[in-house]
Structure formats: C-alpha cells, structure tokens
Short mmCIF file of C-alpha atoms in Angstrom, two decimals:
data_model
loop_
_atom_site.label_atom_id
_atom_site.label_comp_id
_atom_site.label_asym_id
_atom_site.label_seq_id
_atom_site.Cartn_x
_atom_site.Cartn_y
_atom_site.Cartn_z
CA UNK A 989 12.14 22.59 16.15
CA UNK A 990 12.19 26.21 16.80
CA UNK A 991 13.22 28.23 14.53
CA UNK A 992 10.43 27.93 12.29
CA UNK A 993 11.17 28.05 8.87
CA UNK A 994 9.27 30.22 6.38
CA UNK A 995 8.97 27.91 2.99
CA UNK A 996 10.21 29.76 -0.05
CA UNK A 997 6.86 29.14 -2.74
CA UNK A 998 6.44 30.54 -6.39
CA UNK A 999 3.61 29.44 -8.73
CA UNK A 1000 4.30 25.95 -9.19
CA UNK A 1001 7.06 25.79 -6.79
CA UNK A 1002 7.74 24.78 -2.90
CA UNK A 1003 10.32 24.27 -0.79
CA UNK A 1004 10.07 22.98 2.85
CA UNK A 1005 12.26 21.21 4.63
CA UNK A 1006 12.22 18.54 7.73
CA UNK A 1007 14.84 20.23 10.00
CA UNK A 1008 14.30 24.10 10.52
CA UNK A 1009 17.42 26.62 8.94
CA UNK A 1010 20.28 26.49 10.73
CA UNK A 1011 23.72 27.16 10.52
CA UNK A 1012 25.48 24.12 11.84
CA UNK A 1013 27.84 22.29 9.11
CA UNK A 1014 29.41 19.75 9.55
CA UNK A 1015 32.78 18.67 7.08
CA UNK A 1016 33.76 15.60 5.16
CA UNK A 1017 36.52 14.50 7.17
CA UNK A 1018 34.32 13.26 10.27
CA UNK A 1019 32.96 10.00 8.72
CA UNK A 1020 34.37 7.18 6.33
CA UNK A 1021 34.15 6.62 2.83
CA UNK A 1022 32.45 3.79 3.93
CA UNK A 1023 29.04 5.45 5.93
CA UNK A 1024 29.78 8.13 2.44
CA UNK A 1025 28.65 4.60 1.17
CA UNK A 1026 26.02 3.97 2.97
CA UNK A 1027 24.88 7.67 3.27
CA UNK A 1028 23.82 7.00 -0.93
CA UNK A 1029 22.65 3.48 0.25
CA UNK A 1030 19.70 5.23 2.16
CA UNK A 1031 19.00 8.45 0.01
CA UNK A 1032 18.67 5.41 -2.65
CA UNK A 1033 16.11 2.82 -0.70
CA UNK A 1034 14.12 5.79 -0.32
CA UNK A 1035 13.81 7.15 -4.20
CA UNK A 1036 13.28 2.85 -5.67
CA UNK A 1037 10.64 3.28 -3.25
CA UNK A 1038 8.28 6.38 -4.25
CA UNK A 1039 10.01 6.94 -7.70
CA UNK A 1040 7.59 4.64 -9.62
CA UNK A 1041 4.82 6.16 -8.15
CA UNK A 1042 5.34 9.69 -8.34
CA UNK A 1043 6.26 9.23 -12.13
CA UNK A 1044 3.29 6.96 -12.43
CA UNK A 1045 1.63 10.40 -11.78
CA UNK A 1046 3.38 12.09 -15.24
CA UNK A 1047 5.84 13.34 -13.02
CA UNK A 1048 9.66 12.96 -12.38
CA UNK A 1049 11.78 12.70 -9.77
CA UNK A 1050 14.74 14.65 -8.88
CA UNK A 1051 17.02 13.04 -6.21
CA UNK A 1052 20.18 15.18 -5.12
CA UNK A 1053 21.93 13.04 -2.39
CA UNK A 1054 25.03 15.78 -1.59
CA UNK A 1055 27.89 14.42 0.38
CA UNK A 1056 30.09 17.13 0.02
CA UNK A 1057 28.11 19.83 1.46
CA UNK A 1058 28.18 20.22 5.58
CA UNK A 1059 24.80 21.62 5.95
CA UNK A 1060 22.51 19.69 8.41
CA UNK A 1061 19.61 19.77 6.50
CA UNK A 1062 17.35 18.46 3.74
CA UNK A 1063 14.75 20.45 1.27
CA UNK A 1064 11.91 18.90 -1.17
CA UNK A 1065 10.54 21.47 -3.65
CA UNK A 1066 8.60 21.02 -6.91
CA UNK A 1067 8.77 22.86 -10.20
CA UNK A 1068 6.47 22.28 -13.74
CA UNK A 1069 6.34 18.23 -13.78
CA UNK A 1070 9.62 17.85 -11.43
CA UNK A 1071 9.45 16.49 -8.10
CA UNK A 1072 12.57 17.00 -6.20
CA UNK A 1073 14.57 16.38 -3.10
CA UNK A 1074 18.09 16.83 -1.76
CA UNK A 1075 19.30 15.94 1.26
CA UNK A 1076 23.45 17.04 2.40
CA UNK A 1077 25.87 14.83 4.26
CA UNK A 1078 26.26 17.22 6.75
CA UNK A 1079 22.89 15.71 8.55
CA UNK A 1080 24.36 12.52 8.01
CA UNK A 1081 27.30 13.43 9.61
CA UNK A 1082 25.36 15.27 12.66
CA UNK A 1083 25.91 13.31 15.08
CA UNK A 1084 22.46 12.09 16.83
CA UNK A 1085 21.83 11.05 13.63
CA UNK A 1086 21.18 7.60 13.15
CA UNK A 1087 20.32 6.09 10.27
CA UNK A 1088 17.14 5.32 10.42
CA UNK A 1089 16.49 9.03 11.96
CA UNK A 1090 18.00 9.80 8.49
CA UNK A 1091 15.38 7.62 6.87
CA UNK A 1092 12.94 9.52 8.55
CA UNK A 1093 14.27 13.00 7.43
CA UNK A 1094 14.36 11.76 3.77
CA UNK A 1095 11.08 10.05 4.19
CA UNK A 1096 9.71 13.74 5.99
CA UNK A 1097 10.68 15.71 2.17
CA UNK A 1098 9.15 12.74 0.26
CA UNK A 1099 6.16 13.87 2.36
CA UNK A 1100 6.05 16.80 1.50
CA UNK A 1101 5.57 16.13 -2.10
CA UNK A 1102 3.21 13.41 -2.19
CA UNK A 1103 1.81 13.21 1.86
CA UNK A 1104 -1.45 15.05 1.34
CA UNK A 1105 -3.69 17.20 2.77
CA UNK A 1106 -3.02 19.68 5.14
CA UNK A 1107 -0.98 21.92 2.84
CA UNK A 1108 1.04 25.25 2.71
CA UNK A 1109 -1.15 27.90 1.99
CA UNK A 1110 -2.11 29.48 0.35
CA UNK A 1111 -0.60 27.44 -2.72
CA UNK A 1112 -1.54 24.14 -1.43
CA UNK A 1113 1.11 22.53 -3.38
CA UNK A 1114 3.28 21.27 -0.33
CA UNK A 1115 1.81 19.14 2.41
CA UNK A 1116 2.32 21.12 5.84
CA UNK A 1117 5.03 19.76 8.62
CA UNK A 1118 2.91 17.95 10.43
CA UNK A 1119 1.42 16.11 7.68
CA UNK A 1120 4.96 15.51 6.11
CA UNK A 1121 6.23 14.39 9.93
CA UNK A 1122 3.14 12.44 9.81
CA UNK A 1123 3.86 10.72 6.39
CA UNK A 1124 7.40 10.16 7.24
CA UNK A 1125 6.64 7.41 8.93
CA UNK A 1126 2.91 5.59 8.69
CA UNK A 1127 4.09 5.59 5.03
CA UNK A 1128 7.36 6.35 3.73
CA UNK A 1129 9.95 4.62 7.07
CA UNK A 1130 7.61 1.31 6.77
CA UNK A 1131 7.74 1.15 2.95
CA UNK A 1132 11.43 1.24 2.24
CA UNK A 1133 12.57 -0.58 5.60
CA UNK A 1134 9.89 -3.85 5.01
CA UNK A 1135 11.92 -6.97 4.81
CA UNK A 1136 14.82 -5.85 6.65
CA UNK A 1137 15.78 -8.34 10.14
CA UNK A 1138 14.57 -4.99 12.22
CA UNK A 1139 15.72 -7.32 16.15
CA UNK A 1140 19.12 -7.08 14.32
CA UNK A 1141 18.30 -3.48 14.29
CA UNK A 1142 16.74 -2.99 17.12
CA UNK A 1143 19.13 -5.07 18.65
CA UNK A 1144 20.42 -4.32 22.59
CA UNK A 1145 18.59 -0.92 22.50
CA UNK A 1146 16.05 -0.44 25.31
CA UNK A 1147 12.55 -0.22 24.07
CA UNK A 1148 10.21 2.18 25.54
CA UNK A 1149 7.81 0.53 27.57
CA UNK A 1150 4.77 2.89 25.93
CA UNK A 1151 6.23 1.76 22.77
CA UNK A 1152 5.79 -2.11 23.74
CA UNK A 1153 2.07 -2.07 24.68
CA UNK A 1154 1.25 0.55 22.34
CA UNK A 1155 2.46 -1.49 19.15
CA UNK A 1156 1.39 -4.69 21.01
CA UNK A 1157 -2.43 -2.73 20.68
CA UNK A 1158 -2.16 -1.61 16.92
CA UNK A 1159 -0.15 -5.25 15.96
CA UNK A 1160 0.31 -8.58 16.30
CA UNK A 1161 3.38 -9.24 18.26
CA UNK A 1162 4.48 -12.27 15.58
CA UNK A 1163 3.96 -9.49 12.76
CA UNK A 1164 6.48 -7.64 10.83
CA UNK A 1165 3.91 -4.20 11.32
CA UNK A 1166 5.31 -4.78 14.94
CA UNK A 1167 9.00 -4.83 14.78
CA UNK A 1168 8.77 -2.03 12.35
CA UNK A 1169 6.76 -0.64 14.64
CA UNK A 1170 9.15 -0.75 18.01
CA UNK A 1171 12.24 0.11 15.40
CA UNK A 1172 10.21 3.19 13.94
CA UNK A 1173 10.24 3.97 18.21
CA UNK A 1174 13.67 3.48 18.00
CA UNK A 1175 13.98 6.37 14.92
CA UNK A 1176 11.97 8.84 16.93
CA UNK A 1177 14.21 8.88 20.03
CA UNK A 1178 16.82 9.88 17.98
CA UNK A 1179 14.73 12.49 16.07
CA UNK A 1180 14.22 14.26 19.35
CA UNK A 1181 17.55 13.94 20.39
CA UNK A 1182 18.23 15.31 16.86
CA UNK A 1183 15.01 17.78 17.76
CA UNK A 1184 17.48 19.25 20.58
CA UNK A 1185 20.75 19.58 19.36
CA UNK A 1186 19.37 21.83 16.67
CA UNK A 1187 16.66 23.98 19.16
CA UNK A 1188 18.34 24.00 21.69
CA UNK A 1189 14.98 23.13 24.26
CA UNK A 1190 15.50 22.82 27.71
CA UNK A 1191 14.53 19.00 27.28
CA UNK A 1192 14.19 16.12 25.08
CA UNK A 1193 10.85 15.54 23.46
CA UNK A 1194 9.35 12.37 24.67
CA UNK A 1195 6.95 9.77 23.32
CA UNK A 1196 5.32 9.26 26.61
CA UNK A 1197 4.87 13.27 28.12
CA UNK A 1198 2.91 14.12 24.41
CA UNK A 1199 1.60 18.10 24.01
CA UNK A 1200 -1.51 18.32 26.20
CA UNK A 1201 -2.57 20.96 23.88
CA UNK A 1202 -5.71 20.74 21.77
CA UNK A 1203 -5.98 23.25 18.69
CA UNK A 1204 -8.82 24.77 17.23
CA UNK A 1205 -7.34 25.10 13.80
CA UNK A 1206 -4.90 23.30 11.78
CA UNK A 1207 -1.18 24.27 12.11
CA UNK A 1208 -1.26 24.60 7.67
CA UNK A 1209 2.43 26.64 7.44
CA UNK A 1210 5.28 25.90 10.09
CA UNK A 1211 6.11 23.75 12.01
CA UNK A 1212 4.52 22.24 15.85
CA UNK A 1213 6.46 22.88 18.39
CA UNK A 1214 8.98 19.89 19.24
CA UNK A 1215 6.91 17.94 21.32
CA UNK A 1216 3.86 17.36 19.59
CA UNK A 1217 6.22 16.61 16.18
CA UNK A 1218 7.07 13.37 18.20
CA UNK A 1219 3.53 12.99 19.08
CA UNK A 1220 2.71 12.68 15.30
CA UNK A 1221 5.66 10.12 14.56
CA UNK A 1222 4.50 8.16 17.38
CA UNK A 1223 1.21 8.48 16.66
CA UNK A 1224 2.24 7.42 12.31
CA UNK A 1225 4.09 4.45 13.89
CA UNK A 1226 1.04 3.54 15.27
CA UNK A 1227 -1.15 3.75 12.33
CA UNK A 1228 -2.93 1.01 11.02
CA UNK A 1229 -3.69 1.96 7.41
CA UNK A 1230 -1.05 -0.29 5.53
CA UNK A 1231 1.66 2.13 3.78
CA UNK A 1232 0.63 0.50 1.02
CA UNK A 1233 -2.45 2.65 0.79
CA UNK A 1234 -1.26 5.96 -0.92
CA UNK A 1235 -2.53 9.61 0.30
CA UNK A 1236 -3.86 11.97 -1.83
CA UNK A 1237 -1.32 12.51 -4.73
CA UNK A 1238 -2.99 15.95 -5.16
CA UNK A 1239 -2.74 17.26 -1.66
CA UNK A 1240 -6.41 17.90 -1.78
CA UNK A 1241 -7.87 15.07 0.75
CA UNK A 1242 -7.21 15.03 3.94
CA UNK A 1243 -7.89 11.56 5.10
CA UNK A 1244 -7.31 9.36 2.46
CA UNK A 1245 -4.50 6.85 3.52
CA UNK A 1246 -4.31 8.07 6.66
CA UNK A 1247 -6.06 7.11 10.20
CA UNK A 1248 -8.53 9.36 10.92
CA UNK A 1249 -11.41 10.00 13.03
CA UNK A 1250 -13.66 10.34 9.91
CA UNK A 1251 -12.57 7.00 8.42
CA UNK A 1252 -13.59 4.94 11.99
CA UNK A 1253 -9.56 4.61 13.43
CA UNK A 1254 -9.20 5.12 16.94
CA UNK A 1255 -5.52 4.43 17.03
CA UNK A 1256 -2.67 6.17 15.21
CA UNK A 1257 -4.78 9.38 14.47
CA UNK A 1258 -2.94 12.57 13.98
CA UNK A 1259 -2.24 14.30 17.26
CA UNK A 1260 -5.04 17.71 18.46
CA UNK A 1261 -1.71 19.55 19.19
CA UNK A 1262 -1.56 20.00 15.31
CA UNK A 1263 -4.37 18.97 13.71
CA UNK A 1264 -7.78 19.14 13.78
CA UNK A 1265 -10.14 16.07 12.65
CA UNK A 1266 -11.98 17.80 9.30
CA UNK A 1267 -14.47 15.53 6.38
CA UNK A 1268 -12.51 14.85 2.84
CA UNK A 1269 -13.31 18.02 1.55
CA UNK A 1270 -11.71 20.02 -1.66
CA UNK A 1271 -10.64 23.49 -0.47
#
C-alpha cells in the first residue's frame, strides 16, 4: 500500500493494521441496515473461528466492531492477556471492498496476533505485515468460509486463467479446497483494487505480474510493496498445509503451519519479494 504505517509499540502492547494510515472516511448513510447486519455477521464469523484457539492459551480475545466510525481501516494490538482487534464500518462502506475482501482484512488483523514469525522488531509481539497477509489467506479466510456455497459466491465473476491453473495444481478440482482457492482469487482482486484506491499507485496489482525482486533480508517492519502483497495473498491461497495446522502462537517459529522450503514444500511459499527462507530458530 504506499504510506508506511509505523506501528505504535509499547511493552506488552503492539498496534498494527492491514490498511495503511489514510484520511478516507465513509459515513454511515452510505449503506443500509441490512448491510450493517452483514458487517457484524462477517466480523462475528472471524471472531468465532479463533476465539477458542486464543483462549486455549490463556488469552482473552476482544473484538470491537465499530459500525458508526467512518474510518477506512482496522487494527490489532496486544495488552497483557488481551488480544484485541478493531474494525471500522468505514472500511466495509468503502467502495472497492467486497464481503470477502472485508474478511481478508479482518483475518489480517488476527494474523498480527497469532500468525507466527516473522514479527515486528524489536519486541516480536506482532506478526509482520507480510506474515499477517499470508496468514489471512492460508489460514483464517479458509477456516471462516469453510462449508459455504462457494460456487454461488463466485457466481459469474470472471476467473483468472492463472488462478484456475494454479489452484488445480494445488488442489483436486472436485474438492472444496479448490473452490476456496478460486474464491480467494476473486477476493484478492478486490483487495488489489482497494490497495490502489487507498495508495493511489498507477495500476492495480495483478496476480499474474509478480514482483521479481529477491530480497537479501526479510521485511520485518512495515509493508511490502503493493504487488508483493498481492503475490503473498495469492501464494497463501496455493499453500497445501491445512488451515487447522496452527502457526506458532508464541511468534517464534517461521515455518510452523506455513508452506516452507524447510518443510519440503514447493508450492504456496511466501514470496522472496519480502521473505527470505530460514530455519525455525528462536531469536
């Protein structure tokens, strides 16, 4: 996205967001009571998907769904045993955001809390932006929408030929995982349009124009560039590790729950435009 959002971090406290800081506002009058109900339903589906997991580690999940707030944003932070994420009605009312793109943002915030390493430095108490992006697709979105009628959601939306072929390489075409992969590709397109609208970059990032840059060092703090973020979301959709395999709750391990070179995976790897493969070592 962009303007780089510098997280506000204190001891046992971190702040992070899927959407970089912006001045966009979308007032309540732009959408109906029915859409308000849908806003709360979507946030509730993410909360239900992860509340039990978080509480099993002795933490408390606190979710704030602020329909009235016109901000086009969301945020996540930790304070003591509280794992918080907050999402604003202005984001749901923002024109490029579909229901599934909205879920990706909410899932990104959960990813900051429990998405594993890499983490923001120096405190290591929030998964990095790239890792939260990857978690949002490879874990959370899959878990939240599992069992839904994916074909109806996709409808007549044109599907990328690359998504069709790559999803078929990762998953059997008669499986729900394949349909979720295709549905994810549609959500990624909406996210790419959202990124462009907020960042005012020249073009909408595409899944078939990957960032060729190979980094020497992991991006721990701040956002990868817009194309790299879209590459990360697409890679997460192709990862064959189950969404039920948890990432490292302590945010120390780089490969637990992820597709990785160390794990012998060849598909769905975190892109080299922000991530450098490494062993699971504690820092």
